[in-house]
Coordinates of C-alpha atoms in Angstrom, one line a residue:
M1 CA 0.3 0.0 0.2
P2 CA 1.8 3.3 -0.6
E3 CA 2.6 6.0 1.9
R4 CA 0.4 8.9 2.2
D5 CA 2.4 11.6 3.0
F6 CA 1.6 15.1 4.5
D7 CA 3.0 17.8 6.4
V8 CA 1.6 17.3 10.0
L9 CA 0.3 14.0 11.4
I10 CA -1.6 14.1 15.0
I11 CA -2.3 11.0 17.1
G12 CA -5.7 11.0 18.7
A13 CA -8.9 13.0 18.5
G14 CA -9.6 13.8 21.6
V15 CA -9.3 17.6 23.0
S16 CA -5.9 17.6 22.5
G17 CA -5.8 16.8 19.2
I18 CA -9.2 18.4 17.9
G19 CA -7.1 21.3 19.4
A20 CA -4.0 21.0 17.8
A21 CA -5.8 20.6 14.3
C22 CA -7.7 24.4 15.1
R23 CA -4.8 25.5 15.8
L24 CA -2.7 24.4 12.6
R25 CA -6.2 25.7 10.4
Q26 CA -5.8 29.1 12.1
Q27 CA -2.0 29.8 12.2
C28 CA -0.4 27.6 9.9
P29 CA -3.1 27.3 7.2
Q30 CA -0.1 26.1 4.1
K31 CA 0.5 22.6 5.9
S32 CA -1.1 19.9 5.4
F33 CA -2.1 17.2 8.1
A34 CA -4.1 14.5 8.9
I35 CA -5.5 12.9 12.4
L36 CA -5.3 9.2 13.4
E37 CA -7.6 8.1 15.4
R38 CA -8.4 4.4 16.6
R39 CA -11.5 4.4 17.8
Q40 CA -15.0 4.9 15.4
A41 CA -15.5 8.7 16.4
M42 CA -13.6 12.0 17.9
G43 CA -14.1 12.9 21.4
G44 CA -11.3 10.4 23.2
T45 CA -11.6 9.9 27.1
W46 CA -15.2 11.9 26.5
D47 CA -15.8 9.3 23.8
L48 CA -14.8 6.4 25.4
F49 CA -16.1 7.2 29.4
R50 CA -19.8 6.7 29.6
Y51 CA -20.2 5.7 33.5
P52 CA -23.8 7.1 35.3
G53 CA -23.0 11.0 36.0
I54 CA -19.7 11.5 34.2
R55 CA -18.2 15.3 33.9
S56 CA -15.5 17.0 33.9
D57 CA -13.4 17.7 37.2
S58 CA -12.3 21.5 36.5
D59 CA -14.9 24.0 35.0
V60 CA -15.5 23.8 32.0
L61 CA -14.9 27.9 31.2
T62 CA -11.3 27.0 31.1
F63 CA -11.7 23.6 29.9
G64 CA -12.7 25.2 26.4
Y65 CA -10.5 25.8 23.3
D66 CA -9.6 30.1 24.0
F67 CA -10.6 30.0 20.1
R68 CA -13.7 29.0 21.0
P69 CA -15.9 29.8 23.8
W70 CA -18.1 27.1 25.7
R71 CA -22.0 29.0 25.7
G72 CA -23.6 28.1 29.1
D73 CA -23.4 28.9 32.7
T74 CA -22.7 25.7 33.2
V75 CA -19.6 24.9 36.0
L76 CA -18.7 21.2 35.8
A77 CA -19.7 19.6 32.5
D78 CA -21.4 16.5 31.7
G79 CA -19.3 14.3 29.2
A80 CA -21.8 14.3 26.6
S81 CA -21.9 17.6 26.3
I82 CA -17.8 17.8 26.7
K83 CA -18.1 15.4 23.2
R84 CA -20.9 17.5 21.2
Y85 CA -18.7 20.9 22.0
V86 CA -15.3 18.7 20.5
E87 CA -17.4 17.6 17.4
E88 CA -19.0 20.8 17.0
T89 CA -15.9 22.5 17.3
A90 CA -14.2 20.2 14.9
Q91 CA -17.5 20.7 12.1
E92 CA -16.7 24.3 12.7
Y93 CA -13.2 24.7 12.3
A94 CA -13.7 21.6 9.0
V95 CA -10.8 19.5 10.7
D96 CA -13.6 16.5 11.0
Q97 CA -12.7 16.3 7.0
H98 CA -9.2 15.1 7.8
I99 CA -9.5 12.7 10.5
H100 CA -8.6 8.6 9.8
F101 CA -10.9 6.8 11.9
L102 CA -10.1 2.5 13.5
R103 CA -6.1 3.9 12.6
R104 CA -3.6 2.9 15.7
V105 CA -0.3 3.6 15.4
V106 CA 1.8 0.9 16.2
H107 CA 5.4 2.3 15.2
A108 CA 7.0 5.7 14.5
A109 CA 10.4 5.6 13.1
W110 CA 12.1 9.1 12.1
Q111 CA 14.7 9.0 9.1
S112 CA 17.5 12.1 8.4
S113 CA 18.2 10.8 4.9
D114 CA 14.5 12.4 4.4
A115 CA 13.4 14.2 7.0
R116 CA 10.4 12.6 8.0
W117 CA 8.8 10.8 10.3
H118 CA 7.2 7.0 8.5
L119 CA 4.5 5.5 10.4
D120 CA 3.0 2.1 10.2
V121 CA -0.6 2.3 11.5
T122 CA -3.1 -0.6 12.2
N123 CA -6.4 -0.3 10.2
E124 CA -8.4 -1.4 12.6
D125 CA -11.6 -2.7 10.6
S126 CA -9.6 -4.4 7.9
T127 CA -6.1 -5.6 10.1
L128 CA -4.0 -4.7 7.3
I129 CA -0.8 -2.3 8.1
E130 CA -0.9 1.1 6.5
H131 CA 1.8 3.6 6.0
Y132 CA 1.8 7.0 6.4
S133 CA 4.7 10.2 6.6
A134 CA 5.1 13.4 7.7
R135 CA 7.6 16.0 8.0
F136 CA 6.3 16.8 11.8
V137 CA 4.2 14.6 14.4
I138 CA 2.2 15.5 17.4
G139 CA 0.9 13.1 20.1
C140 CA -2.4 13.7 21.4
T141 CA -3.5 10.4 22.9
G142 CA -3.6 11.7 26.4
Y143 CA -1.1 9.4 29.2
Y144 CA -3.7 6.4 29.7
D145 CA -4.3 3.1 28.5
Y146 CA -7.9 3.1 26.7
D147 CA -7.5 -0.8 26.9
A148 CA -8.2 -1.4 29.9
G149 CA -8.0 0.3 33.9
F150 CA -6.3 0.1 36.7
R151 CA -7.7 -3.6 37.8
P152 CA -6.7 -4.6 41.6
Q153 CA -7.0 -8.5 42.0
F154 CA -8.6 -9.1 45.4
P155 CA -8.6 -12.8 47.3
G156 CA -12.5 -14.5 46.7
E157 CA -12.9 -13.1 43.8
D158 CA -14.0 -16.3 42.0
R159 CA -16.7 -16.8 45.0
Y160 CA -18.2 -13.7 44.0
K161 CA -21.9 -14.0 42.7
G162 CA -22.7 -10.5 41.9
R163 CA -21.3 -8.1 39.0
I164 CA -17.9 -6.5 38.6
V165 CA -17.1 -3.5 36.7
H166 CA -14.9 -1.1 36.3
P167 CA -15.8 2.5 34.9
Q168 CA -13.4 2.4 32.1
H169 CA -16.1 0.1 30.4
W170 CA -19.1 0.7 31.6
P171 CA -21.6 -2.2 30.2
D172 CA -24.6 -1.0 28.5
D173 CA -26.3 -4.0 29.9
L174 CA -25.7 -2.5 33.8
D175 CA -29.3 -2.0 35.6
H176 CA -28.2 -1.5 39.1
T177 CA -31.8 -0.2 39.6
G178 CA -33.0 -1.6 43.3
K179 CA -29.8 -2.7 43.9
R180 CA -26.3 -2.8 46.7
V181 CA -23.5 -1.1 44.8
V182 CA -20.2 -1.1 46.5
I183 CA -17.7 1.4 45.0
I184 CA -14.0 1.2 45.3
G185 CA -12.2 3.8 45.1
S186 CA -11.8 8.0 46.0
G187 CA -10.6 9.9 43.4
A188 CA -13.1 11.8 40.8
T189 CA -14.5 8.9 39.3
A190 CA -15.9 7.5 42.5
V191 CA -17.3 10.7 43.9
T192 CA -18.6 11.0 40.5
L193 CA -20.5 7.3 40.5
A194 CA -22.3 7.6 44.6
P195 CA -24.1 10.4 44.1
A196 CA -25.0 9.3 40.3
L197 CA -26.2 5.7 41.2
A198 CA -27.7 6.9 44.8
G199 CA -31.0 8.0 43.1
T200 CA -31.9 4.6 41.8
A201 CA -29.9 2.3 43.6
Q202 CA -31.1 0.4 46.9
Q203 CA -27.8 1.4 48.4
V204 CA -24.6 2.7 47.3
T205 CA -21.4 2.3 49.3
L206 CA -18.4 4.3 48.5
L207 CA -15.4 1.8 50.0
Q208 CA -12.2 4.0 49.7
R209 CA -8.9 2.5 51.5
S210 CA -7.8 6.5 52.5
P211 CA -10.2 9.5 51.7
S212 CA -9.1 12.2 49.1
Y213 CA -9.9 16.4 49.6
I214 CA -13.5 17.0 47.9
M215 CA -14.9 20.7 47.1
T216 CA -17.7 22.2 46.8
L217 CA -18.4 24.1 43.3
P218 CA -21.8 25.7 42.1
S219 CA -23.1 23.8 39.6
T220 CA -24.1 27.4 37.4
D221 CA -21.8 30.5 37.1
R222 CA -24.4 33.4 38.4
L223 CA -21.9 36.2 37.8
S224 CA -21.9 35.3 34.3
R225 CA -24.8 34.6 33.9
A226 CA -26.2 38.1 35.7
L227 CA -23.0 39.7 33.0
H228 CA -24.5 38.1 30.0
K229 CA -27.9 40.9 30.2
V230 CA -25.7 43.9 30.4
L231 CA -22.3 42.3 28.3
P232 CA -21.6 40.7 25.0
E233 CA -20.7 36.7 24.6
Q234 CA -17.1 37.3 24.2
W235 CA -16.5 39.6 27.0
V236 CA -18.1 37.9 29.2
Y237 CA -16.1 34.5 28.5
G238 CA -13.4 36.2 28.6
L239 CA -13.5 38.0 32.1
A240 CA -14.7 34.2 33.4
R241 CA -12.2 32.3 31.9
A242 CA -9.7 34.9 33.4
R243 CA -10.8 34.8 37.0
N244 CA -11.1 30.8 37.0
I245 CA -8.0 30.6 35.6
W246 CA -6.9 33.1 38.6
L247 CA -9.0 31.4 41.1
A248 CA -7.3 28.2 40.6
R249 CA -3.8 29.4 40.6
M250 CA -4.4 31.5 43.8
F251 CA -6.0 27.8 44.9
F252 CA -3.2 25.5 44.2
K253 CA -0.6 28.1 45.3
G254 CA -2.0 28.5 48.7
S255 CA -2.3 24.6 49.0
R256 CA 1.4 24.9 48.6
R257 CA 2.7 27.5 50.8
W258 CA 0.1 26.8 53.5
P259 CA -0.9 23.2 53.3
N260 CA -2.1 23.1 57.1
A261 CA -4.3 26.0 56.7
M262 CA -5.7 24.9 53.5
R263 CA -6.1 21.0 55.0
K264 CA -8.0 22.4 57.8
L265 CA -10.2 25.1 54.8
L266 CA -10.7 22.5 52.6
V267 CA -11.6 20.0 55.9
R268 CA -14.4 22.7 57.5
A269 CA -16.1 23.3 54.6
A270 CA -17.1 19.3 54.0
K271 CA -18.3 19.7 57.5
S272 CA -20.6 22.0 57.1
Q273 CA -22.1 19.8 55.2
L274 CA -22.4 17.0 56.5
G275 CA -23.2 18.1 59.7
P276 CA -21.7 17.7 63.2
D277 CA -22.3 14.5 64.2
F278 CA -20.8 12.9 61.0
D279 CA -17.0 11.4 61.3
M280 CA -14.6 13.4 59.0
R281 CA -12.1 10.5 59.3
H282 CA -14.0 9.8 55.4
F283 CA -12.9 13.3 54.6
T284 CA -9.5 13.9 56.2
P285 CA -6.6 12.5 54.1
R286 CA -3.6 12.0 55.4
Y287 CA -1.9 13.7 52.3
K288 CA -1.2 17.6 51.6
P289 CA -3.9 19.3 49.5
W290 CA -2.6 18.5 46.0
D291 CA -0.8 16.1 46.9
E292 CA -3.2 14.5 44.9
R293 CA -5.8 15.9 42.3
V294 CA -8.4 18.0 45.0
C295 CA -12.0 16.6 43.6
F296 CA -14.8 18.9 42.9
V297 CA -18.7 17.8 43.3
P298 CA -21.5 20.3 42.1
D299 CA -23.6 21.6 44.6
G300 CA -22.3 19.4 47.0
D301 CA -24.3 16.2 45.6
L302 CA -22.1 13.3 47.3
F303 CA -22.5 15.2 50.7
T304 CA -26.5 15.3 49.9
A305 CA -26.4 11.8 49.1
I306 CA -24.5 11.1 52.4
D307 CA -26.8 13.2 54.3
D308 CA -29.8 11.6 53.2
G309 CA -28.5 8.3 53.7
S310 CA -28.5 6.8 49.6
V311 CA -24.7 7.0 50.4
E312 CA -23.0 5.6 52.8
V313 CA -18.9 5.9 53.1
V314 CA -16.5 3.4 54.6
T315 CA -12.8 3.6 55.1
E316 CA -11.2 1.0 55.8
R317 CA -9.5 -2.2 53.6
I318 CA -10.7 -5.2 51.8
R319 CA -10.0 -8.3 53.3
A320 CA -11.6 -10.5 50.3
F321 CA -14.7 -10.5 48.4
T322 CA -17.3 -12.9 49.6
A323 CA -20.3 -15.1 47.8
D324 CA -22.6 -11.6 47.7
G325 CA -20.5 -8.9 49.2
V326 CA -17.2 -7.2 50.3
L327 CA -15.5 -8.7 54.2
L328 CA -13.3 -5.8 55.2
Q329 CA -9.8 -5.8 57.6
S330 CA -12.5 -5.4 60.7
G331 CA -14.4 -8.2 60.0
K332 CA -17.1 -6.0 58.5
K333 CA -19.2 -7.2 55.9
I334 CA -20.4 -4.8 53.2
P335 CA -23.6 -7.0 50.9
A336 CA -23.0 -6.0 47.1
D337 CA -25.4 -7.0 44.1
V338 CA -22.8 -5.0 42.1
V339 CA -19.3 -4.1 42.7
V340 CA -17.5 -0.6 41.1
M341 CA -13.8 -0.8 40.6
A342 CA -13.5 3.2 40.1
T343 CA -9.5 2.1 41.2
G344 CA -7.7 4.0 38.5
L345 CA -6.0 3.7 35.3
N346 CA -3.3 2.2 33.3
V347 CA -0.6 4.9 32.1
Q348 CA 0.4 4.5 28.6
M349 CA 2.3 6.9 26.1
L350 CA 1.5 7.7 22.3
G351 CA -1.2 4.8 22.6
G352 CA 1.7 2.1 23.2
A353 CA 3.6 2.7 19.6
T354 CA 7.0 2.3 19.5
I355 CA 9.8 5.1 18.6
E356 CA 12.9 4.8 16.8
V357 CA 15.4 8.2 15.5
D358 CA 17.6 7.1 12.4
G359 CA 17.1 2.9 13.3
A360 CA 17.7 3.6 17.4
P361 CA 14.9 3.0 19.4
V362 CA 13.6 5.7 22.1
K363 CA 13.4 4.8 25.8
I364 CA 10.5 7.8 26.4
P365 CA 11.3 7.3 30.7
E366 CA 14.6 8.0 29.7
K367 CA 14.2 11.7 28.1
L368 CA 13.6 14.8 29.0
V369 CA 11.1 17.2 28.1
Y370 CA 11.6 20.5 26.6
K371 CA 9.3 23.4 27.6
A372 CA 6.9 20.5 28.4
V373 CA 5.9 19.8 24.9
M374 CA 8.8 18.0 22.8
V375 CA 11.3 15.2 23.5
E376 CA 15.3 15.1 24.2
G377 CA 16.9 14.0 21.3
V378 CA 13.9 12.9 19.0
P379 CA 13.4 15.3 16.1
N380 CA 10.1 17.2 14.9
A381 CA 7.9 15.6 17.3
A382 CA 5.6 17.2 20.2
M383 CA 3.7 15.3 23.1
I384 CA 0.8 17.3 24.5
F385 CA 0.7 17.2 28.4
G386 CA -2.1 19.1 30.0
Y387 CA -1.8 20.3 33.7
T388 CA -2.4 18.4 36.7
N389 CA -3.0 21.0 39.0
A390 CA -5.3 23.0 36.6
T391 CA -7.4 22.7 34.0
W392 CA -5.7 19.8 31.1
T393 CA -7.0 22.0 28.3
L394 CA -5.4 25.6 29.8
K395 CA -1.9 23.6 28.2
V396 CA -2.8 22.0 25.5
N397 CA -4.1 25.7 23.7
I398 CA -0.6 27.0 24.7
A399 CA 1.3 23.7 23.6
C400 CA -0.5 23.7 20.6
D401 CA 0.5 27.5 19.9
Y402 CA 4.3 27.3 20.3
I403 CA 4.1 24.1 17.8
C404 CA 2.9 26.7 15.4
R405 CA 5.0 29.2 16.0
L406 CA 8.4 26.3 15.7
L407 CA 6.8 25.4 12.5
N408 CA 6.4 29.0 11.1
H409 CA 10.3 29.5 12.0
M410 CA 11.2 26.6 10.3
D411 CA 9.6 27.7 7.1
A412 CA 10.7 30.8 7.6
H413 CA 14.1 30.0 8.0
G414 CA 14.3 27.0 5.3
Y415 CA 14.9 24.2 8.6
T416 CA 13.9 20.9 8.2
K417 CA 14.8 19.6 11.7
A418 CA 14.1 20.3 15.0
V419 CA 15.9 18.6 18.0
P420 CA 16.4 19.5 21.1
R421 CA 19.7 18.7 23.1
D422 CA 20.2 18.3 26.7
T423 CA 24.0 19.2 27.0
E424 CA 24.4 19.6 30.3
G425 CA 23.0 16.8 32.7
C426 CA 20.0 18.0 33.9
Q427 CA 18.0 15.3 34.1
T428 CA 16.3 14.6 37.4
G429 CA 14.2 11.2 38.3
E430 CA 11.4 13.5 38.9
S431 CA 8.7 12.2 35.7
V432 CA 6.9 15.1 34.0
F433 CA 3.8 14.7 36.7
G434 CA 5.8 16.3 39.0
G435 CA 5.3 16.2 43.0
L436 CA 1.5 14.2 42.3
T437 CA 1.7 11.3 44.3
A438 CA -1.8 9.7 43.2
G439 CA -1.5 5.6 43.0
Y440 CA -1.3 6.1 39.0
V441 CA 1.3 8.4 38.8
R442 CA 3.5 6.0 41.5
R443 CA 2.5 3.3 38.9
A444 CA 3.4 5.3 35.7
A445 CA 7.0 5.9 37.4
G446 CA 8.5 3.6 34.6
A447 CA 6.3 4.6 31.9
L448 CA 6.4 8.6 31.7
P449 CA 9.3 11.5 30.6
R450 CA 11.7 12.8 33.0
Q451 CA 11.7 16.6 33.6
G452 CA 15.2 18.6 34.6
S453 CA 16.7 20.3 37.3
K454 CA 16.3 23.7 35.3
A455 CA 14.6 25.7 32.3
P456 CA 13.9 24.6 29.4
W457 CA 13.3 20.9 30.9
R458 CA 11.5 22.1 34.1
V459 CA 8.0 21.3 33.9
L460 CA 6.8 24.3 35.4
H461 CA 2.7 23.5 36.2
D462 CA 2.1 27.1 36.0
F463 CA -0.1 28.9 33.5
P464 CA 1.1 32.4 33.1
Q465 CA 5.0 31.3 33.2
D466 CA 4.2 28.5 30.4
R467 CA 2.5 31.5 28.2
R468 CA 5.2 33.3 28.6
L469 CA 7.3 30.6 27.8
L470 CA 6.0 28.8 25.1
C471 CA 3.8 31.7 23.5
K472 CA 5.9 34.5 24.1
A473 CA 9.4 33.4 24.2
P474 CA 11.9 33.6 21.0
I475 CA 11.7 30.0 19.5
A476 CA 15.4 29.5 19.1
D477 CA 17.3 28.9 21.9
D478 CA 20.7 27.2 22.6
K479 CA 19.0 24.0 24.0
L480 CA 16.8 23.3 20.4
H481 CA 19.2 22.3 17.3
F482 CA 17.8 23.1 14.0
S483 CA 19.5 22.1 10.8
R484 CA 18.6 22.2 6.8
Q485 CA 18.8 18.8 4.8
T486 CA 21.3 18.9 2.0
G487 CA 22.4 16.7 -0.6
G488 CA 19.9 14.2 0.3
Q489 CA 20.8 14.2 3.8
S490 CA 19.6 16.1 7.0
P491 CA 23.1 17.0 8.8
G492 CA 22.9 16.3 12.4
G493 CA 21.2 19.2 14.5

């Protein structure tokens, strides 16, 4: 099968991939591009996850693209609305016509001889291998394995007569009406599922090994709703977006600077919604705020479900499964018709594809990230990482802006190759996720790229600083090496 050649190949048609394609349309309109998407539809996470109650875990005004306002005054949007927003954005910028669905990238090889990436791509429909090439590749696959979530095994599962499910692949035929449901986990998925199932289940038990910080947000932005009556939509969107970015940044910085004070504030806020007699050990984590992500709930829906008795919280380790439930270390037994394993994700880079540069395999966990966008020693390629301490898409927007600036800089100077190189030995043992201590981050230690001890190898996790670095600072520096292809060969950078 002949090779299909493009200026840019984008891997993944989720929030990041569609954002990258729209940026190319805006800032590099002369570039040919294609999006390779493994699934049958765009949307990424928001097409894959379909469990009850799925929603954003950050406000949608900052989750939305900076070039296309999120319309409405909802603060935390449901999954279907986010998927629709991504689809409508793709249609508005006509990038949906460039998506090659059911295409899984299995191998990507850079060849300096023609200054191109050559990709082996499985057609998931026919199982045939197709071949694509490009001058530049953008990885927009996220950081987790779409095939399976993290699934710990417990003693006695083979004796259990009920049904065990994982939220990442929620079965269409699961009817929880009138049943006893145990949700194992304490992260964003668990706290979303519990109130969503409580309305129709007989009883929902949120079973956690250790608690998380949970904070209430209003379900609607009343200030923006009021401003819409007197100001143009674009102004209201800009003001609200700037406000939310500032608030999130101050929340994170305050948590880092005054962790004990912030811990007391978060626990006190939860207690005010649960009543004076509630055992607050269920919502008092051992770690500091933002050592793991803070979970947000709209209008305190989880606290309401706990207060009215439809959700029970149990903080204890599991000893074993029994035929009709879960046995805890204390000897207490929780009956269950359905057990939901909201136990997290498995981390995977580039959808599991292998990479090589001029015949040498690239081991991503041994590489530094450059400006948190490119990878040390890997030419003409970018990997999009969103924020872990703020809205994911905030970083996507400015990372895509940087990529377009880089492409235009290369065109203006006739460069065919750009590769970051660490000549000072800046690598540390810290991954791109920085100080997060969540389970999925610890499990991913051997899969994630590293960050360095100083700029531009340091991952900042700070939107204003990143915006200056990626959108304002000069493209050329002594860490990013450029070269031109000459005589059929591309000299080393």
